[in-house]
Short mmCIF file of C-alpha atoms in Angstrom, two decimals:
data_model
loop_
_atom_site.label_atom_id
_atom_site.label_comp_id
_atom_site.label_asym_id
_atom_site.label_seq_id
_atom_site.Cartn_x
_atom_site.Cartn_y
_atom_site.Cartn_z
CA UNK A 1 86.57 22.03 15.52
CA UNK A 2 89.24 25.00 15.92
CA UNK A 3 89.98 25.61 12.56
CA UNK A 4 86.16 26.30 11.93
CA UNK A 5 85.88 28.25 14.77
CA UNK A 6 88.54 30.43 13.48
CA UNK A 7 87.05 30.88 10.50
CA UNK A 8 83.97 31.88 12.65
CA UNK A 9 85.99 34.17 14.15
CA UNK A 10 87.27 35.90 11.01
CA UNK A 11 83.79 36.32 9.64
CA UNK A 12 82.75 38.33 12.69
CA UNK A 13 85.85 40.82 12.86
CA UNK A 14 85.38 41.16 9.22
CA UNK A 15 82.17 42.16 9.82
CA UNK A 16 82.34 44.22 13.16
CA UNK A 17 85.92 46.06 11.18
CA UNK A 18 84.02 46.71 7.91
CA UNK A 19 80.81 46.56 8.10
CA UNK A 20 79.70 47.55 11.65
CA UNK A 21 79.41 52.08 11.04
CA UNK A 22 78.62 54.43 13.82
CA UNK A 23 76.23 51.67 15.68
CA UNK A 24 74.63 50.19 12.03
CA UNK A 25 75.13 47.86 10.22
CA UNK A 26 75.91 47.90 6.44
CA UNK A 27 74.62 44.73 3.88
CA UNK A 28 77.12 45.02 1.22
CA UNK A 29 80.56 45.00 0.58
CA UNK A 30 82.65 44.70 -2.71
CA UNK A 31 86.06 46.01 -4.14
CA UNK A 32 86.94 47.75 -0.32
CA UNK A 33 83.53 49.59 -0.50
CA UNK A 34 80.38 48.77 2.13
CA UNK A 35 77.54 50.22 2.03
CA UNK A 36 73.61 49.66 2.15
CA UNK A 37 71.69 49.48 5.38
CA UNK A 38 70.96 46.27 6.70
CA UNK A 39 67.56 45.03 7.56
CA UNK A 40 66.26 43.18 9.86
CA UNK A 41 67.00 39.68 9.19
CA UNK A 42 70.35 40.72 8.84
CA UNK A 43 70.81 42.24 12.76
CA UNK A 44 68.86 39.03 13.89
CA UNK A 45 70.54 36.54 12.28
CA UNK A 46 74.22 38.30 12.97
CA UNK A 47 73.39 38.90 16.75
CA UNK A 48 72.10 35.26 17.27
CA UNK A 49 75.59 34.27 15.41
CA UNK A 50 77.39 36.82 17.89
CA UNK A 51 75.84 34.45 20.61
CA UNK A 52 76.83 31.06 19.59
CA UNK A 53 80.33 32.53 19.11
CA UNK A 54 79.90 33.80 22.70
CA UNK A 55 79.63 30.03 23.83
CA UNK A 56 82.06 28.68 21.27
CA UNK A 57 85.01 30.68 22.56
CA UNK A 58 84.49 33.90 24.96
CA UNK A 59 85.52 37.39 24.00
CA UNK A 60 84.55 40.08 25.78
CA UNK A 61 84.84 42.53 22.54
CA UNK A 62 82.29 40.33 21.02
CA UNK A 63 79.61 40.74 23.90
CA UNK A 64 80.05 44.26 23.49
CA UNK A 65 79.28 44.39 19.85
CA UNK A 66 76.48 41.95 20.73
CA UNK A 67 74.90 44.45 23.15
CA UNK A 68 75.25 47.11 20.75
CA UNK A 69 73.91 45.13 17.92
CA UNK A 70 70.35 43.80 20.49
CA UNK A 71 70.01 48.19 20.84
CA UNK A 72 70.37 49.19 17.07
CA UNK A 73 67.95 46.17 16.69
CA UNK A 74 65.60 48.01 19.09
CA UNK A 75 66.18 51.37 18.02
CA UNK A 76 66.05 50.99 14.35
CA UNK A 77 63.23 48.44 13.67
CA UNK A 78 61.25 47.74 16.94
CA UNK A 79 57.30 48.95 15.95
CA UNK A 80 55.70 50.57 19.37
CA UNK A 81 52.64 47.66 18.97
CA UNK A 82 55.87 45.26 18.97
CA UNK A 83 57.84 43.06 16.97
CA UNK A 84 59.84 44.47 14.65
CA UNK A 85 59.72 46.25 10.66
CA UNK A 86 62.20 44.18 8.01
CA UNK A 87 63.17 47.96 6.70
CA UNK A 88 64.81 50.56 9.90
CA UNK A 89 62.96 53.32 10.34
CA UNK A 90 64.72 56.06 8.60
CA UNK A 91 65.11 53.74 5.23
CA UNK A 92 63.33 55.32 2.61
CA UNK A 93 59.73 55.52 2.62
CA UNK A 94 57.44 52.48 1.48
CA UNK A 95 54.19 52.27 0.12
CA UNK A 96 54.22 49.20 2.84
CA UNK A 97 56.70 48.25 5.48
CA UNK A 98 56.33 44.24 6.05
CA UNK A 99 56.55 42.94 9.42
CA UNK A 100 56.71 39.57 8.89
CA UNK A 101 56.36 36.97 11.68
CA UNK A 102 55.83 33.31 9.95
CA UNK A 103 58.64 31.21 8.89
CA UNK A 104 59.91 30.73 5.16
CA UNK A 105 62.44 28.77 3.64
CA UNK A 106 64.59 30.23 6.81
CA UNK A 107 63.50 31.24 9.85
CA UNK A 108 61.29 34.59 10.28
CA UNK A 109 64.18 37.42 10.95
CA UNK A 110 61.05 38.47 14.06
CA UNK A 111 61.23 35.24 15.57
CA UNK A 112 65.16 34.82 15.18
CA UNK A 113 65.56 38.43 16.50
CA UNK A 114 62.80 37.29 19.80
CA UNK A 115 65.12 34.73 20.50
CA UNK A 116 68.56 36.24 20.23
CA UNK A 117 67.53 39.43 22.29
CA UNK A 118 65.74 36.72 24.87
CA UNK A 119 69.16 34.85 25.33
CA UNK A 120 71.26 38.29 24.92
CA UNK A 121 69.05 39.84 27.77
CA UNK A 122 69.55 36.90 29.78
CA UNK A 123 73.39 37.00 29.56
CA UNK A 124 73.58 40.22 30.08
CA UNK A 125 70.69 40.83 32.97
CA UNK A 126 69.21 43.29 30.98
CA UNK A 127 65.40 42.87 30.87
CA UNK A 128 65.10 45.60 28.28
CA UNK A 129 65.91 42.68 25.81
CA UNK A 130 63.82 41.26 27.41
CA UNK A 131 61.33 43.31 27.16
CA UNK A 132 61.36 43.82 23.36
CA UNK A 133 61.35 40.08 22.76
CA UNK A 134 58.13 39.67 25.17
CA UNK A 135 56.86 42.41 22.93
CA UNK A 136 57.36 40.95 19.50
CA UNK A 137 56.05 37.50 20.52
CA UNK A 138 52.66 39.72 21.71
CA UNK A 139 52.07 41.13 18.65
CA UNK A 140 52.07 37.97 16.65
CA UNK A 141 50.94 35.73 19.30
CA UNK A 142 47.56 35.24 17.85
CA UNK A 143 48.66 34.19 14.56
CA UNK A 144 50.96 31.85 16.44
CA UNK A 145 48.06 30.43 18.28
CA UNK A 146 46.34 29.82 14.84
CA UNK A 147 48.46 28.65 12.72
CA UNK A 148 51.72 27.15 14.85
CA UNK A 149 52.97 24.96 12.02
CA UNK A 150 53.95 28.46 10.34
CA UNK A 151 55.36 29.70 13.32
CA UNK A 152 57.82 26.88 14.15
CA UNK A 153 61.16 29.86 14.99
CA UNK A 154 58.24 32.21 17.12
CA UNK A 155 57.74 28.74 19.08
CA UNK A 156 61.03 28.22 19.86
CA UNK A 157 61.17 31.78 21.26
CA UNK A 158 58.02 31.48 22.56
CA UNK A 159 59.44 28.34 24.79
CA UNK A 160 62.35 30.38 26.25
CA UNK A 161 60.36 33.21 27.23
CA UNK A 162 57.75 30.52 29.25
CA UNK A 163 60.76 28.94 30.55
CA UNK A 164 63.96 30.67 30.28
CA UNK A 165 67.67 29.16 29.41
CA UNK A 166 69.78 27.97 32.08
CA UNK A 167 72.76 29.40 32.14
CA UNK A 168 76.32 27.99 32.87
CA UNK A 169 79.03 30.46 33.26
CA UNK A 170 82.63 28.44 33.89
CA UNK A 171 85.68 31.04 34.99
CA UNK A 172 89.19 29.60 34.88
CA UNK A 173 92.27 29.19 33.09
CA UNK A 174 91.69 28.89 29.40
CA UNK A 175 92.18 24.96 28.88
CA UNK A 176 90.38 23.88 31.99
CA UNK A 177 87.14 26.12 31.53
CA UNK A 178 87.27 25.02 27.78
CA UNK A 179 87.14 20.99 29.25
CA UNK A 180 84.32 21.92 31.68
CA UNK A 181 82.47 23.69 28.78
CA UNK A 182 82.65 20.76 26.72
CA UNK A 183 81.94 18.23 29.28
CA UNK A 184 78.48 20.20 29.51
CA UNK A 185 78.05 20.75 25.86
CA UNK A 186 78.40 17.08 24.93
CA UNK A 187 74.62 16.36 25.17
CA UNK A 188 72.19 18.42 23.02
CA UNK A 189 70.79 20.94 25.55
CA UNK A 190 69.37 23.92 24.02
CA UNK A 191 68.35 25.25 27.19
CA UNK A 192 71.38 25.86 28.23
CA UNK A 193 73.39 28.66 27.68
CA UNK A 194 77.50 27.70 28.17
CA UNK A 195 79.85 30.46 28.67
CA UNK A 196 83.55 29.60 29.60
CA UNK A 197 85.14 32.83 30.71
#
């Protein structure tokens, strides 16, 4: 539907306009004022929106943003044994810094962010992305392998590292590649990524 795609739309200038600051990300906003650095969840879940926008409608401004949100992800909260802190690395200092990996009442933020920089380094042939994701599936991979039903986002990553998504990329004038897009769309594939250019 357009008029929720718009909407879409106006969510993610919003937040690449107000709350997107010298490559970070900010978590609040209120009375003109942002501030408050984002954690984890909150790069993962906005780069894995940044993605399904991507495929909704193309914008070339977005995959740029997108690209520069998958390396703040990196460089702020990757840990060097993998996967990736919920706090950046220059937050203030914690008796503990949780990395957590199983699902709660949404989806683990290191199994959303495996999966987002998976598809992101696939659209963008970048196996750095790739790289990182491989990385943060390793270091909870044996708590995957014991308990799966926890796990259920890290398994969905998990499947599109093993067997990556297909990917679809349609170039043409705006209302033809937009038919051919949804023509491919119309079945449930989430293998496939769709990108009409």
């Amino acid at each position: 539907r357009a008029d929720w795609l718009d909407s879409a739309e106006r969510a993610m200038r919003f937040v690449r306009e107000v709350l997107w600051r010298d490559g970070r990300l900010l978590a609040t906003w209120k009375d003109g004022y942002a501030h408050l650095n984002a954690y984890l969840d909150d790069y993962a879940y906005l780069l894995d929106a940044a993605i399904a926008s991507l495929e909704a409608r193309f914008d070339p401004a977005l995959l740029d943003f997108a690209s520069a949100l998958g390396n703040a992800l990196i460089a702020l909260f990757e840990d060097s044994q993998g996967g990736f802190f919920f706090t950046s690395h220059d937050h203030e200092r914690l008796i503990h810094r949780p990395k957590q990996g199983y699902d709660g009442a949404t989806p683990a933020g290191n199994a959303v962010a495996a999966r987002a920089l998976t598809r992101l380094g696939h659209v963008l042939g970048e196996p750095r992305f790739l790289v990182a994701a491989e990385r943060a599936i390793g270091a909870f991979y044996a708590s995957i392998a014991a308990h799966p039903e926890a796990y259920g986002s890290f398994l969905i990553a998990l499947d599109e590292v093993i067997d990556p998504p297909r990917m679809a990329v349609i170039r043409g004038p705006a209302a033809a590649a937009t038919a051919w897009a949804r023509r491919l769309a119309r079945d449930y594939r989430p293998d496939l990524i769709i990108l009409a250019i």
